[in-house]
């Protein structure tokens, strides 16, 4: 059983690749959350996996809250996580390990995949160049077979890229990020064509069209899927995204 969350597709690609190779079941965390499904039964010798992107050197708030409500019936034979990040992950492994421990689960392995940057809502942060993005994707695809083999063999392993000042980044910047993060700065420009793509791609179903223009309703992890998928680049986040590029995983 694999629980996953993804906004712009990087983590979805990793989750689907591993699930297909292992013939495992995928559960989309936002959908389970909407339906209020938090109780799951494991079969004998079944593994348990979690795949998600890194937001400000922490697991996404949505993922953390889901795990706190999660009730697993049965003991997994192996518990693993696979995360996607632009550069590094801070203390994500320690944070998530504790959250699993609080639910009676022991983390056995943690895998990290560098993927193209998607977060553009801070000054100085933008998408990777096409060459850098393609290189990250190519390296992730080459890494997948070895990760899948380690999961199959239930190996204890960790290759998390902490980066510099991991405690400060995760516990100070990361916590501040979730405290002050908001969808209020999102707006659509006059280039909006009312196509509804932003509504379709929002994993939390937080965007609706009202009078042909997108509106955000406060249940947001700032994954920026609406921004990156807009075919007219008509969605902006205040002044912080002006002139920045777009990216979402295309395969």
PDB file of N, CA, C and O in Angstrom, residues 117 119-127 240 244:
ATOM      1  N   UNK A 117      12.466  22.095  -9.761  1.00  0.00           N
ATOM      2  CA  UNK A 117      11.842  23.014  -8.807  1.00  0.00           C
ATOM      3  C   UNK A 117      10.441  23.410  -9.269  1.00  0.00           C
ATOM      4  O   UNK A 117      10.216  23.642 -10.459  1.00  0.00           O
ATOM      5  N   UNK A 119       8.389  25.403  -6.653  1.00  0.00           N
ATOM      6  CA  UNK A 119       7.928  26.489  -5.779  1.00  0.00           C
ATOM      7  C   UNK A 119       8.519  27.821  -6.229  1.00  0.00           C
ATOM      8  O   UNK A 119       9.742  27.983  -6.278  1.00  0.00           O
ATOM      9  N   UNK A 120       7.650  28.763  -6.544  1.00  0.00           N
ATOM     10  CA  UNK A 120       8.090  30.046  -7.100  1.00  0.00           C
ATOM     11  C   UNK A 120       7.540  31.248  -6.328  1.00  0.00           C
ATOM     12  O   UNK A 120       7.639  32.385  -6.784  1.00  0.00           O
ATOM     13  N   UNK A 121       6.983  31.001  -5.142  1.00  0.00           N
ATOM     14  CA  UNK A 121       6.260  32.052  -4.432  1.00  0.00           C
ATOM     15  C   UNK A 121       7.119  32.927  -3.527  1.00  0.00           C
ATOM     16  O   UNK A 121       6.585  33.782  -2.824  1.00  0.00           O
ATOM     17  N   UNK A 122       8.419  32.688  -3.512  1.00  0.00           N
ATOM     18  CA  UNK A 122       9.337  33.554  -2.779  1.00  0.00           C
ATOM     19  C   UNK A 122      10.216  34.299  -3.768  1.00  0.00           C
ATOM     20  O   UNK A 122      10.531  33.798  -4.850  1.00  0.00           O
ATOM     21  N   UNK A 123      10.639  35.497  -3.380  1.00  0.00           N
ATOM     22  CA  UNK A 123      11.596  36.232  -4.185  1.00  0.00           C
ATOM     23  C   UNK A 123      12.885  35.414  -4.323  1.00  0.00           C
ATOM     24  O   UNK A 123      13.355  34.809  -3.356  1.00  0.00           O
ATOM     25  N   UNK A 124      13.435  35.369  -5.511  1.00  0.00           N
ATOM     26  CA  UNK A 124      14.675  34.646  -5.737  1.00  0.00           C
ATOM     27  C   UNK A 124      14.502  33.174  -6.014  1.00  0.00           C
ATOM     28  O   UNK A 124      15.491  32.472  -6.269  1.00  0.00           O
ATOM     29  N   UNK A 125      13.266  32.667  -5.960  1.00  0.00           N
ATOM     30  CA  UNK A 125      13.018  31.251  -6.234  1.00  0.00           C
ATOM     31  C   UNK A 125      12.251  31.125  -7.535  1.00  0.00           C
ATOM     32  O   UNK A 125      11.253  31.829  -7.753  1.00  0.00           O
ATOM     33  N   UNK A 126      12.726  30.224  -8.398  1.00  0.00           N
ATOM     34  CA  UNK A 126      12.069  30.039  -9.681  1.00  0.00           C
ATOM     35  C   UNK A 126      12.250  28.622 -10.186  1.00  0.00           C
ATOM     36  O   UNK A 126      12.862  27.778  -9.517  1.00  0.00           O
ATOM     37  N   UNK A 127      11.734  28.353 -11.356  1.00  0.00           N
ATOM     38  CA  UNK A 127      11.874  27.025 -11.940  1.00  0.00           C
ATOM     39  C   UNK A 127      13.290  26.837 -12.470  1.00  0.00           C
ATOM     40  O   UNK A 127      14.010  27.804 -12.728  1.00  0.00           O
ATOM     41  N   UNK A 240       5.245  38.190  -6.617  1.00  0.00           N
ATOM     42  CA  UNK A 240       6.419  37.332  -6.450  1.00  0.00           C
ATOM     43  C   UNK A 240       6.640  36.377  -7.610  1.00  0.00           C
ATOM     44  O   UNK A 240       7.727  35.828  -7.758  1.00  0.00           O
ATOM     45  N   UNK A 244       8.306  34.828 -13.927  1.00  0.00           N
ATOM     46  CA  UNK A 244       8.886  33.509 -13.676  1.00  0.00           C
ATOM     47  C   UNK A 244       8.267  32.473 -14.600  1.00  0.00           C
ATOM     48  O   UNK A 244       7.174  32.656 -15.142  1.00  0.00           O
TER      49      UNK A 244
END
